[in-house]
XYZ file of C-alpha atoms in Angstrom:
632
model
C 11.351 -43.678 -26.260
C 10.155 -46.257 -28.495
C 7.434 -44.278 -30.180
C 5.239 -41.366 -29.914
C 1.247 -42.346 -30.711
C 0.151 -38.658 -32.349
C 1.829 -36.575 -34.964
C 4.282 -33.814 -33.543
C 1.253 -30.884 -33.372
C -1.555 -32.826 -33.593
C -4.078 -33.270 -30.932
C -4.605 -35.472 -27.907
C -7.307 -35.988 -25.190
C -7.200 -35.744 -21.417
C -6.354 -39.600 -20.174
C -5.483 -40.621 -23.579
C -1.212 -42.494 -24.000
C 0.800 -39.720 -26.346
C 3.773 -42.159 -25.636
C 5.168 -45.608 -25.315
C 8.636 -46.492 -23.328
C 10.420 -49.202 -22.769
C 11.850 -49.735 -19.105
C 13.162 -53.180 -18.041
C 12.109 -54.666 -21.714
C 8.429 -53.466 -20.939
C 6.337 -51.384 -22.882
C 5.103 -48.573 -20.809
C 2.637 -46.235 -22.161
C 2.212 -42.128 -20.684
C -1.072 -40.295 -20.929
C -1.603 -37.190 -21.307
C -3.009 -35.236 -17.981
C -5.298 -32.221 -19.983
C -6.389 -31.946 -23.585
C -4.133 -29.872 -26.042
C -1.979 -30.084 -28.735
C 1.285 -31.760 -28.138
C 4.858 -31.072 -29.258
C 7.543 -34.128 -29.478
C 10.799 -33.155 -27.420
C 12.475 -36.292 -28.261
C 13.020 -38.790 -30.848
C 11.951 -42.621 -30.801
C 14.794 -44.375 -29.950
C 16.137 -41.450 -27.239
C 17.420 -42.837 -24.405
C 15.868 -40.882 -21.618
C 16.733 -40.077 -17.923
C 14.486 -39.009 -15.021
C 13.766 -35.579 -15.358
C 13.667 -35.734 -19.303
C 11.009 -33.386 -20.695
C 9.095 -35.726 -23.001
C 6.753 -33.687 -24.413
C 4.657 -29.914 -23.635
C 1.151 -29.044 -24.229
C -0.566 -26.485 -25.825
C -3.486 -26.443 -23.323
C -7.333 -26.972 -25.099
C -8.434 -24.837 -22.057
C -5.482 -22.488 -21.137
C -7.630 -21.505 -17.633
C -6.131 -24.780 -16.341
C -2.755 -23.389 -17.010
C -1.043 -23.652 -12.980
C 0.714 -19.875 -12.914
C 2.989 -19.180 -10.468
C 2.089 -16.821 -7.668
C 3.282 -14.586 -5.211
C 2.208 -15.926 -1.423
C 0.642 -13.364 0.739
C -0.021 -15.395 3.164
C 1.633 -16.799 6.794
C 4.098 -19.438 6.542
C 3.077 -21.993 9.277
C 7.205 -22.857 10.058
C 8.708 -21.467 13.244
C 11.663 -18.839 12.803
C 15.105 -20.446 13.281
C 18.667 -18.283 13.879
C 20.483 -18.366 10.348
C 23.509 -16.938 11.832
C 25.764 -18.546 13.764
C 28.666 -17.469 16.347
C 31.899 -18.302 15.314
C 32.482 -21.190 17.789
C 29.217 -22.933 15.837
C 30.729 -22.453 12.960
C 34.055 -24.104 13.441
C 31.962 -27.082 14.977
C 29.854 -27.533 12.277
C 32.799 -27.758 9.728
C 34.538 -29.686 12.077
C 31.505 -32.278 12.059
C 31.514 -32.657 8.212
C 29.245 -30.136 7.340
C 30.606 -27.355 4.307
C 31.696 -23.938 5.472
C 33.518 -21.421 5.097
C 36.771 -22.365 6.805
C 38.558 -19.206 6.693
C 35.772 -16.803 8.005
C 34.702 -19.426 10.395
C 38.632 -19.035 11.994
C 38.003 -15.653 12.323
C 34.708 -15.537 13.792
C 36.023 -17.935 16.400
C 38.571 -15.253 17.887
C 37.139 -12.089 17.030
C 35.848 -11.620 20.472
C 38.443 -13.185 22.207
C 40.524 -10.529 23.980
C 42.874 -12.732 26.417
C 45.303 -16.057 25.826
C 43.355 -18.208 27.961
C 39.914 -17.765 25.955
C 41.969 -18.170 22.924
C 44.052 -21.300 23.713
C 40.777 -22.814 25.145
C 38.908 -22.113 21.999
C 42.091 -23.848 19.783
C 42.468 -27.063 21.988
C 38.702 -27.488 21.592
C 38.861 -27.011 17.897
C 42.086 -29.036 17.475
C 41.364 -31.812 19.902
C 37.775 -32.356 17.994
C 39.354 -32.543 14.728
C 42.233 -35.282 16.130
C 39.368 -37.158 17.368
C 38.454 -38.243 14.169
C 41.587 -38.099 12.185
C 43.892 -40.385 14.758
C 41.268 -43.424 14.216
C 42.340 -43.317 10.285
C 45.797 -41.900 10.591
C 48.404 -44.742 8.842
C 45.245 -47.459 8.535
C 43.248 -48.295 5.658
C 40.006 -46.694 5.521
C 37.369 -50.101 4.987
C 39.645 -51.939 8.282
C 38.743 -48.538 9.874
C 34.660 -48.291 8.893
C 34.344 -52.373 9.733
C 36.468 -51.823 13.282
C 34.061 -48.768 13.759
C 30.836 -50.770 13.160
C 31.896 -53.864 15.118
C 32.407 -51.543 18.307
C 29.146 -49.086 18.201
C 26.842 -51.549 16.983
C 24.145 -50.267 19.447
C 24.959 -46.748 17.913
C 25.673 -46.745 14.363
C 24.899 -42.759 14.497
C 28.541 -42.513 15.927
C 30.291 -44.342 12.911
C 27.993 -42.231 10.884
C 29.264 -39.148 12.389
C 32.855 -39.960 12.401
C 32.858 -41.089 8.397
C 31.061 -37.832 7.757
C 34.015 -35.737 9.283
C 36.088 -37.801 8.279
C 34.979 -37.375 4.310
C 34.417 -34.003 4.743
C 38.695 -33.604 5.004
C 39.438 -30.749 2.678
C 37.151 -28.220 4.443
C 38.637 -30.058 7.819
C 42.241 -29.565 6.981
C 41.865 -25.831 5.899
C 40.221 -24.705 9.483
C 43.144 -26.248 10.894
C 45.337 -24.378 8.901
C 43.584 -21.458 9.276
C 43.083 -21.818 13.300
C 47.481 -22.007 13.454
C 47.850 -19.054 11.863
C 45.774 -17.596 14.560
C 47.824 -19.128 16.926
C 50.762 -17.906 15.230
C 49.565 -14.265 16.359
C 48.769 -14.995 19.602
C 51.949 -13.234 21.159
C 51.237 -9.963 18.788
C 48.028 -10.154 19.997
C 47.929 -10.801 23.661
C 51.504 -9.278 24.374
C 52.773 -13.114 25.956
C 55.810 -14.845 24.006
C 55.458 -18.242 25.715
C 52.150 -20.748 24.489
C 50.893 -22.395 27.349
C 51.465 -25.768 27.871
C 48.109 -27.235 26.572
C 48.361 -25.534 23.606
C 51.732 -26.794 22.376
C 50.701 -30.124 23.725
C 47.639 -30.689 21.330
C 50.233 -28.974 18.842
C 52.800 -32.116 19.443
C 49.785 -34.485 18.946
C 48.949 -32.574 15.312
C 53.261 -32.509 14.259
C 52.905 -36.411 14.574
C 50.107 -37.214 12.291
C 51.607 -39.612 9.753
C 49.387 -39.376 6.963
C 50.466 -37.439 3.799
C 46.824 -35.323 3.482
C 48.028 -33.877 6.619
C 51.658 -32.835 5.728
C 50.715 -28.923 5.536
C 49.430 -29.250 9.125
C 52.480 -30.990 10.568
C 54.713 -28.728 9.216
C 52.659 -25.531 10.307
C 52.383 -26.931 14.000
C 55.949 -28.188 14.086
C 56.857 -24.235 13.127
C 54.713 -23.234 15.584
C 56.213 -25.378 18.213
C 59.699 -23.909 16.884
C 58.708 -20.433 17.106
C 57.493 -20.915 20.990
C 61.045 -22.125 22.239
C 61.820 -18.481 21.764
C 62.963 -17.026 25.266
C 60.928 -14.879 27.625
C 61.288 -11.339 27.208
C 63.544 -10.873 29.981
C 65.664 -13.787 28.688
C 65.862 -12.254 25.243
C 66.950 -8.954 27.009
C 69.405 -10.274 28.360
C 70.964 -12.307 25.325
C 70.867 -9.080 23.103
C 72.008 -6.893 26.086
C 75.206 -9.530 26.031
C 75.528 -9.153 22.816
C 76.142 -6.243 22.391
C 79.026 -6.206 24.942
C 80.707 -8.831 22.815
C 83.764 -7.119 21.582
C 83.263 -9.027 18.457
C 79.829 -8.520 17.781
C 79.550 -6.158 14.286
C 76.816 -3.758 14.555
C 75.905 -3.009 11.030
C 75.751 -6.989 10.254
C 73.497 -7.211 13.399
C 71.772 -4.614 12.655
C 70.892 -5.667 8.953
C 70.199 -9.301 10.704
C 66.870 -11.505 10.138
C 66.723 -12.507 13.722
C 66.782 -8.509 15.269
C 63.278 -8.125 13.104
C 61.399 -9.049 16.618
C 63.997 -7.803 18.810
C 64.434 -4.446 16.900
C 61.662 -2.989 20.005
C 64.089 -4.815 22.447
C 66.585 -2.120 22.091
C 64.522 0.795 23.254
C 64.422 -1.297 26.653
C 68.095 -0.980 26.930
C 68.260 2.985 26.330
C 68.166 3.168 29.720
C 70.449 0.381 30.589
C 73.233 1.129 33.868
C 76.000 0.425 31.474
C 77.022 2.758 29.050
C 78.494 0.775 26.834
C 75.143 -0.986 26.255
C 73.032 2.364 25.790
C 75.242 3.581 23.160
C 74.837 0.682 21.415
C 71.458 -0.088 21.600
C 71.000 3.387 19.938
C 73.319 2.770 17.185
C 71.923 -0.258 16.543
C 68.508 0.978 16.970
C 69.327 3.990 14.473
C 70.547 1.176 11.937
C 68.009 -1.332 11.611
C 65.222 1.408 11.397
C 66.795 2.859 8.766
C 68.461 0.016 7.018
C 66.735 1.116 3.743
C 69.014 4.449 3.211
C 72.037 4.505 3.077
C 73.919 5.508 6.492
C 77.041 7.978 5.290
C 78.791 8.761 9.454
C 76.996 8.119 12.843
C 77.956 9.331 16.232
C 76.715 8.250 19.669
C 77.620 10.545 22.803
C 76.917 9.770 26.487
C 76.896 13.111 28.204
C 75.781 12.770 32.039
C 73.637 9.688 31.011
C 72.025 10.943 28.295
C 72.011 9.262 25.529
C 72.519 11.467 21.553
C 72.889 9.479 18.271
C 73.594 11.756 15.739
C 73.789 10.284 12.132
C 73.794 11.845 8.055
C 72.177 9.688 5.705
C 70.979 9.652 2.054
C 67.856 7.766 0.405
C 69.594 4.341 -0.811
C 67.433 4.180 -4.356
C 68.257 7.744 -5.774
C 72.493 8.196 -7.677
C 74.663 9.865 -5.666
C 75.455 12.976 -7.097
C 71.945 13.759 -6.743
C 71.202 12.680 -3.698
C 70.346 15.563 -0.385
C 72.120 14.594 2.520
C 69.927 14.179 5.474
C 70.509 14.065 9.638
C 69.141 12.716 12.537
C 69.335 12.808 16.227
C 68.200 9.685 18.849
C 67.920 11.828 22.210
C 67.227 9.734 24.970
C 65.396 12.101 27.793
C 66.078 10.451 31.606
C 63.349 9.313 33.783
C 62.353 12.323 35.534
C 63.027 15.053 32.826
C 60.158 16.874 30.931
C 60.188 17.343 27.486
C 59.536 21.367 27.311
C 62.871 21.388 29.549
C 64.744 19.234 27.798
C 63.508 19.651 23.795
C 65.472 22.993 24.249
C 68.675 21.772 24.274
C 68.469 18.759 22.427
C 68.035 20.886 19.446
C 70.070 23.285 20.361
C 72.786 20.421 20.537
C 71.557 19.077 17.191
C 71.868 23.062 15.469
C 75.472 22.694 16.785
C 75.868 19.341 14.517
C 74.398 20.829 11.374
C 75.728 23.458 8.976
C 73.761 26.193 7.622
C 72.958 23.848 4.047
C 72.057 20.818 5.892
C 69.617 23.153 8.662
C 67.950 24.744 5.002
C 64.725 24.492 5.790
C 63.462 25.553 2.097
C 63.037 21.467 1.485
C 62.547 19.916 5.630
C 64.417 16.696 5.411
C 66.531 16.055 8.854
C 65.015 14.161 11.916
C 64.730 13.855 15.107
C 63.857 11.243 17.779
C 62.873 11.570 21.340
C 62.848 8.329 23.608
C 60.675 9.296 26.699
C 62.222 7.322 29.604
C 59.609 6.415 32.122
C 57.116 8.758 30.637
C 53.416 8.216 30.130
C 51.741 8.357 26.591
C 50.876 12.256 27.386
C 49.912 12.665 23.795
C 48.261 16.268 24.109
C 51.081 17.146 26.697
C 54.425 15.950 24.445
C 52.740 18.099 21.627
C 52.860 21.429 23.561
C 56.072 20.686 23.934
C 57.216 20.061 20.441
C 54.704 22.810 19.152
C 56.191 25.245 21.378
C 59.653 25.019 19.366
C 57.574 25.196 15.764
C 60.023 27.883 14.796
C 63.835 26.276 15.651
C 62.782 22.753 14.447
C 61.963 24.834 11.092
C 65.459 26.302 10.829
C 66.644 23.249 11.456
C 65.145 21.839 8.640
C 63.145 18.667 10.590
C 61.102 17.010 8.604
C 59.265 14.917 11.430
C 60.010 14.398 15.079
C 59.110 11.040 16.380
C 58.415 10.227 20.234
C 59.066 6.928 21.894
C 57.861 5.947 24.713
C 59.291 2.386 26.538
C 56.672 0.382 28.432
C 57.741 -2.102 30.247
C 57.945 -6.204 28.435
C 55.855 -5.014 25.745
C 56.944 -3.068 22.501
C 57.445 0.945 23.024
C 54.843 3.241 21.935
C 55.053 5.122 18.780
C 53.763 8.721 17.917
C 54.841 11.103 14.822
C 55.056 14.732 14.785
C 55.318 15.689 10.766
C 56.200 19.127 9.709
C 53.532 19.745 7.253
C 51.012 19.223 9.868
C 52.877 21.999 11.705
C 54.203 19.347 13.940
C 51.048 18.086 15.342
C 50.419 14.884 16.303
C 49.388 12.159 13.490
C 47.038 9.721 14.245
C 47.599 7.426 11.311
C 51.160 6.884 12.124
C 50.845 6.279 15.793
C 52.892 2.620 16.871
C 54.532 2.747 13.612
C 58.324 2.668 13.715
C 59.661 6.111 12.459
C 60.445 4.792 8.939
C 56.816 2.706 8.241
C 55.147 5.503 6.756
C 57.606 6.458 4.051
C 58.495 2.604 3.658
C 54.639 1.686 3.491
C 53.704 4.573 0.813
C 51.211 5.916 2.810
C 51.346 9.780 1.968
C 50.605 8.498 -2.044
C 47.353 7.061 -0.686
C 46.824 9.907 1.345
C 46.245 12.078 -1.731
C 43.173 9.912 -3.069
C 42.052 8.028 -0.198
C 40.726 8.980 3.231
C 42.089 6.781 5.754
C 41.438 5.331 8.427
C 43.256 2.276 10.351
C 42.148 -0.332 11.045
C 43.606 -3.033 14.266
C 45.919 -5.577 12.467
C 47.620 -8.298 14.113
C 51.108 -8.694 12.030
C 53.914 -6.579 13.742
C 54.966 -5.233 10.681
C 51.286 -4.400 8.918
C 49.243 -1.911 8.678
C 45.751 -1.919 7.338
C 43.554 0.505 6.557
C 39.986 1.426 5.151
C 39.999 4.245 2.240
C 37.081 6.372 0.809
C 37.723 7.975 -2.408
C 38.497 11.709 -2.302
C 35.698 13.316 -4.304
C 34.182 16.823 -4.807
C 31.139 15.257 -6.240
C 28.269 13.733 -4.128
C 27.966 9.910 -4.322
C 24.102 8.788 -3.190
C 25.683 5.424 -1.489
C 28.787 7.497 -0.686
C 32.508 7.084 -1.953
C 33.878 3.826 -2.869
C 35.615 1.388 -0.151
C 39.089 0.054 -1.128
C 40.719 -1.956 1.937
C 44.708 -1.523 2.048
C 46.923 -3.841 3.907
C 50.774 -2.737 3.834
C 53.187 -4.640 5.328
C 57.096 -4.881 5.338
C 59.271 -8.160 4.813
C 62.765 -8.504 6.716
C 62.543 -12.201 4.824
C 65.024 -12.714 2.073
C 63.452 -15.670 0.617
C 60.161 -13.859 -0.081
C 60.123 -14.268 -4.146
C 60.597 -18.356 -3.372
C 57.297 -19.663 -3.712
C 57.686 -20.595 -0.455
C 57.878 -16.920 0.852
C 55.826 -15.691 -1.295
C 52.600 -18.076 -0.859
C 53.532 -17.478 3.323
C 53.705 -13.680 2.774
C 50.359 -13.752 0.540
C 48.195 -15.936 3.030
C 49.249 -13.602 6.060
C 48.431 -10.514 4.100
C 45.096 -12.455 3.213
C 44.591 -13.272 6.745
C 44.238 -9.435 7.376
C 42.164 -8.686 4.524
C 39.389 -11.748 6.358
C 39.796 -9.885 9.776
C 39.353 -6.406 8.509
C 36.484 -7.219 6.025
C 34.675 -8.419 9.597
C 34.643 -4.866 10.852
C 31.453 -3.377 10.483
C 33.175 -0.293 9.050
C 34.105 -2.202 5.895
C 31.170 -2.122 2.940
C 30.241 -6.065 1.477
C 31.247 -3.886 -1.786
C 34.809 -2.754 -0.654
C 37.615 -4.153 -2.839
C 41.209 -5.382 -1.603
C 44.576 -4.132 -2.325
C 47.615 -5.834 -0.619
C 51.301 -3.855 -0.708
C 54.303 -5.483 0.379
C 57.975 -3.677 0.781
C 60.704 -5.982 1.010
C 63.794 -4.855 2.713
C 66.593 -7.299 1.838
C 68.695 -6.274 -1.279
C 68.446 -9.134 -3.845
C 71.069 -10.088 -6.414
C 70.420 -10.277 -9.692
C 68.994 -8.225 -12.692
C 65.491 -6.386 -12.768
C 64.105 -8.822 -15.541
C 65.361 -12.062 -13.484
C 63.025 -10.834 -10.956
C 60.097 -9.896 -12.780
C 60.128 -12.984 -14.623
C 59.930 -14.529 -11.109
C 57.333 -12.894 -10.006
C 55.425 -13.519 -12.857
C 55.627 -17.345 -12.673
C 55.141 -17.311 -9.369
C 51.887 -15.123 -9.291
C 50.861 -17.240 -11.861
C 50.774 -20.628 -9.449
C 49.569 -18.492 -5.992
C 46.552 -17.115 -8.417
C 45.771 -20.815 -9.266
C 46.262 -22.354 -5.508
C 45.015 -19.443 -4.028
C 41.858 -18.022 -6.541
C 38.683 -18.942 -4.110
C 40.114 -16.617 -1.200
C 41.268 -13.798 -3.377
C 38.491 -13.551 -5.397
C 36.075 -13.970 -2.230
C 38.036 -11.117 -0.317
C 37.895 -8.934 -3.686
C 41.733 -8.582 -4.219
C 42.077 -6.074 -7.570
C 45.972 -5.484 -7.207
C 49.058 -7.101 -5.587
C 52.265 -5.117 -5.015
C 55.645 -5.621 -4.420
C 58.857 -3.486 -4.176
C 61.653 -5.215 -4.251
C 65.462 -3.405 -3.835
C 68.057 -4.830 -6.485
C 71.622 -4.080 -5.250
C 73.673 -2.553 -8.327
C 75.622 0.380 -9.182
C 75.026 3.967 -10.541
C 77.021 5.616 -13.873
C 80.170 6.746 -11.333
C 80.034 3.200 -9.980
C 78.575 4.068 -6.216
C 76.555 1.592 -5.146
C 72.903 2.358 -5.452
C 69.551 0.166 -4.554
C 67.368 0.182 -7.816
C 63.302 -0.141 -6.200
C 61.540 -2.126 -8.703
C 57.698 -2.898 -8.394
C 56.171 -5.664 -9.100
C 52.403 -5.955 -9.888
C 49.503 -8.043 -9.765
C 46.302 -5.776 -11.001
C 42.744 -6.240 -11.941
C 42.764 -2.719 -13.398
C 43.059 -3.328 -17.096
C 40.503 -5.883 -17.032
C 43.033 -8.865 -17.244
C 42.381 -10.696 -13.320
C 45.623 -9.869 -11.331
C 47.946 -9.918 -14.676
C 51.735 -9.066 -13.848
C 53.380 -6.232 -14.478
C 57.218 -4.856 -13.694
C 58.514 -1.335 -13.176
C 61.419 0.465 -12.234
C 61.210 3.161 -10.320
C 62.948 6.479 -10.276
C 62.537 8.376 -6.731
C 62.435 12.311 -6.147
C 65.862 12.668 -4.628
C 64.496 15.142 -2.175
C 61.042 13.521 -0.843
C 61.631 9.736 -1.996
C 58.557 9.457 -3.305
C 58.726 8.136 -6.781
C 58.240 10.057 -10.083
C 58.460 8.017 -12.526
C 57.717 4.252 -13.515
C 59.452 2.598 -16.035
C 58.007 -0.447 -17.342
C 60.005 -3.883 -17.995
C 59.044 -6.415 -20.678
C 57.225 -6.500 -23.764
C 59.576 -4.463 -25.459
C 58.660 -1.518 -23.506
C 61.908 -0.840 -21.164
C 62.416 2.954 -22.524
C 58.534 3.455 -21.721
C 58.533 5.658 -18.252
């Protein structure tokens, strides 16, 4: 601005210069479009930038103000689809263009319901994106563009296109990511262990890029490629089948071991096995891995007549000794062939034998018993007659729940729960759970304030599900959402960063397939619970402190995705081996928290927990840090 030519206020006339500014060393002067009085916005001597307001106008004639207003009228534009399908989606982000990476993976399978749709969609997806990214891979960028131009120089759209996705990397590389961890449940979801061979060929071709922007993707395919060399079902059968006829083979370390996580189901298949030897075992073993988180005091396996009966006494792991209730179970494998009204009869009449009259109390239910279904179908209605029918001895007996199992054939058994306080009726919200998930997932505290309803998840060892507030008052848009995924880890590494940032992305991976169900409100917030099996070393505060640091760096690295999903609260429980006052070894639970609640985004919290030695739920929560240990 080199000067203005009326006094800040004063008057000017339609046509008339109110400014002079210098552009290029000319002298440019600005006239004024109506008549009014004016008002300087700058200074002389401003520098100025297109855009700048100079100057406003007190109009002489305020009828030639322009307003604003609302049009009534007819647009003359045709309509046009703002949604698009998933498959659109991932092409468009693929091409360069911004999108939402994560939702866009989703979108692309959500309708997919067998492998050969799904691997088709991923080589499409992946083969696009190595279209573009082998022409730059390990070459300099300006030899790539000039190479480019020299070769479509009748179509300079193509080297256009190709710098566009190739720019647009970021957004690229995170569908890619996102699109293996799809693959990644491909087996969970479509019941097949092997990838086909296309798949884990385009995988080879994305393990080899030699760039550094795409080390996260070479290591996730590699994995990926890893994790598919596992044998065929039958194969894996057979391995664990000779394992345990190794003389050597020790069946609590097995049983406690990382690899059995997937081959836990594998058992069931052998409960029926010709050999003896091998039934027993797999029921032992079974027995021990499911309830690796209590502590196992004696266990017995009998094979009378082919019939398979594990019967074991246990106590909760996390509560002293001296105060803990002594629990039993029984495995029962019923034969191909045999009902369950015939045979439920005796099995507990076999069990009754086992117990004495304290451990059959049945003031305080705690004892339970399993029924594996040999060759049976998933009669539902018809298995709870059965167990119905013998209401009143499974009450003296003090059973707490009686779980069914039902082997299908290379695919995980089915799952059903009978609890006691439903007066053994069936429950629907722990059906294909493994007999310990619901105490080890929490999910009779969130039964008390939530209702519930699952939801599908992919992850073996998740469950999600949808809750509505309990209220007695009215709501006009009804109860508040709150979207739970609970999982369990068999990892030990999962407070490394590493662990922890995989463990958080799967759970997060959940949250962006359940929030596409058209069950979930846009309004519904996100909690995520994780139970970790492995005992850790170490003290309470060494883990908390942890945990804190490394929340801290998954909030930063992870913040667009769990503030776009609405996550209010993170939770981990964590077992600590140590020892109690007589010098027993006892698991002390501690939680670890993440929460929204106090205003403070996801700030960390630590707790110790002390269990009810009779239910195992936990009564009291005793906080670490900040001076406040003694607060509970």
């Amino acid at each position: 601005v080199v000067r203005y030519l009326q006094d800040s206020g004063a008057d000017v006339e339609e046509g008339t210069p109110y400014v002079e500014v210098e552009a290029m060393k000319m002298i440019m002067p600005i006239k004024a479009t109506e008549s009014g009085k004016i008002t300087h916005a700058m200074s002389p001597g401003t520098v100025i930038s297109a855009g700048d307001l100079l100057a406003s106008l007190e109009l002489k004639d305020p009828s030639k103000v322009k307003k604003i207003l609302n049009f009534d009228g007819a647009l003359d534009v045709s309509a046009a689809e703002i949604e698009t399908d998933g498959k659109t989606a991932v092409a468009n982000i693929l091409a360069g263009y911004n999108g939402d990476a994560e939702a866009a993976a989703q979108a692309a399978f959500a309708d997919v319901s067998d492998l050969e749709s799904a691997s088709s969609t991923v080589i499409e997806a992946l083969n696009e994106y190595l279209r573009v990214e082998t022409i730059f891979d390990g070459k300099l960028k300006d030899d790539v563009v000039r190479q480019l131009a020299k070769d479509n120089t009748a179509s300079l759209e193509t080297v256009i296109d190709i710098n566009r996705a190739h720019q647009a990397g970021d957004v690229r590389n995170k569908l890619v990511l996102a699109l293996l961890r799809q693959v990644e449940t491909f087996s969970d979801r479509f019941g097949e262990g092997a990838l086909p061979e296309d798949v884990l060929a385009v995988l080879e071709q994305l393990s080899a890029l030699e760039g550094r922007e795409y080390g996260e993707i070479t290591i996730a395919a590699g994995e990926i490629i890893r994790q598919a060399k596992v044998p065929a079902f039958e194969i894996r059968v057979a391995d664990l089948r000779k394992q345990l006829l190794d003389p050597e083979t020790d069946f609590v370390a097995l049983s406690k071991s990382k690899t059995l996580s997937a081959g836990v189901d594998l058992l069931v298949d052998l409960f029926s096995d010709e050999d003896a030897k091998v039934r027993a075992a797999a029921a032992e073993i079974y027995v021990r891995r499911v309830y690796r988180a209590h502590r196992i005091i004696d266990l017995n396996v009998a094979d009378v007549d082919g019939i398979i009966a594990c019967n074991w006494s246990f106590r909760f792991a996390d509560v002293p000794e001296d105060q803990s209730v002594v629990r039993n179970g029984i495995l029962s494998v019923v034969p191909e062939g045999t009902a369950l009204d015939s045979a439920l009869p005796k099995i507990l009449d076999d069990f009754g034998g086992k117990l004495g009259d304290a451990d059959a109390a049945s003031d305080n239910p705690v004892n339970v018993v399993h029924l594996a279904l040999v060759g049976a179908s998933d009669d539902v209605a018809g298995n709870e007659k059965a167990i119905t029918a013998e209401e009143r001895k499974l009450n003296m007996l003090g059973v707490r729940t009686v779980n069914t199992i039902i082997p299908v054939a290379k695919k995980d058994p089915s799952y059903y729960a009978f609890p006691q306080c439903d007066g053994y009726k069936e429950d629907p919200l722990r059906r294909n759970m493994r007999p310990t998930f619901h105490h080890l997932l929490e999910l009779g505290r969130l039964d008390q304030n939530f209702v519930l309803e699952r939801l599908p998840a992919v992850g073996r060892n998740v469950q999600v599900y949808i809750g509505s507030e309990k209220s007695s008052k009215p709501m006009r848009t009804g109860p508040p959402q709150v979207l739970f995924v609970r999982g369990i880890s068999v990892s030990p590494g999962l407070v490394s960063m590493a662990g922890a940032e995989r463990a958080l992305v799967q759970g997060l991976d959940e949250l962006e397939r359940a929030q596409a169900n058209s069950k979930v409100n846009t309004q519904a917030s996100s909690r995520i619970f994780l139970h970790s099996l492995p005992e850790l070393e170490g003290t309470a505060e060494e883990v908390a402190d942890k945990f804190s640091s490394v929340m801290d760096t998954l909030k930063s690295r992870l913040a667009d995705r769990l503030l776009k999903l609405r996550v209010d609260e993170i939770e981990v429980k964590v077992r600590i081996e140590s020892t109690d006052d007589s010098g027993n070894p006892i698991i002390t639970p501690v939680r670890l928290v993440a929460s929204s609640m106090e205003g403070e985004w996801l700030k960390t919290a630590a707790f110790i927990e002390k269990p009810d030695p009779v239910t195992g739920v936990t009564r009291e929560f005793c906080v670490l840090g900040d001076g406040k240990d003694s607060v509970c």
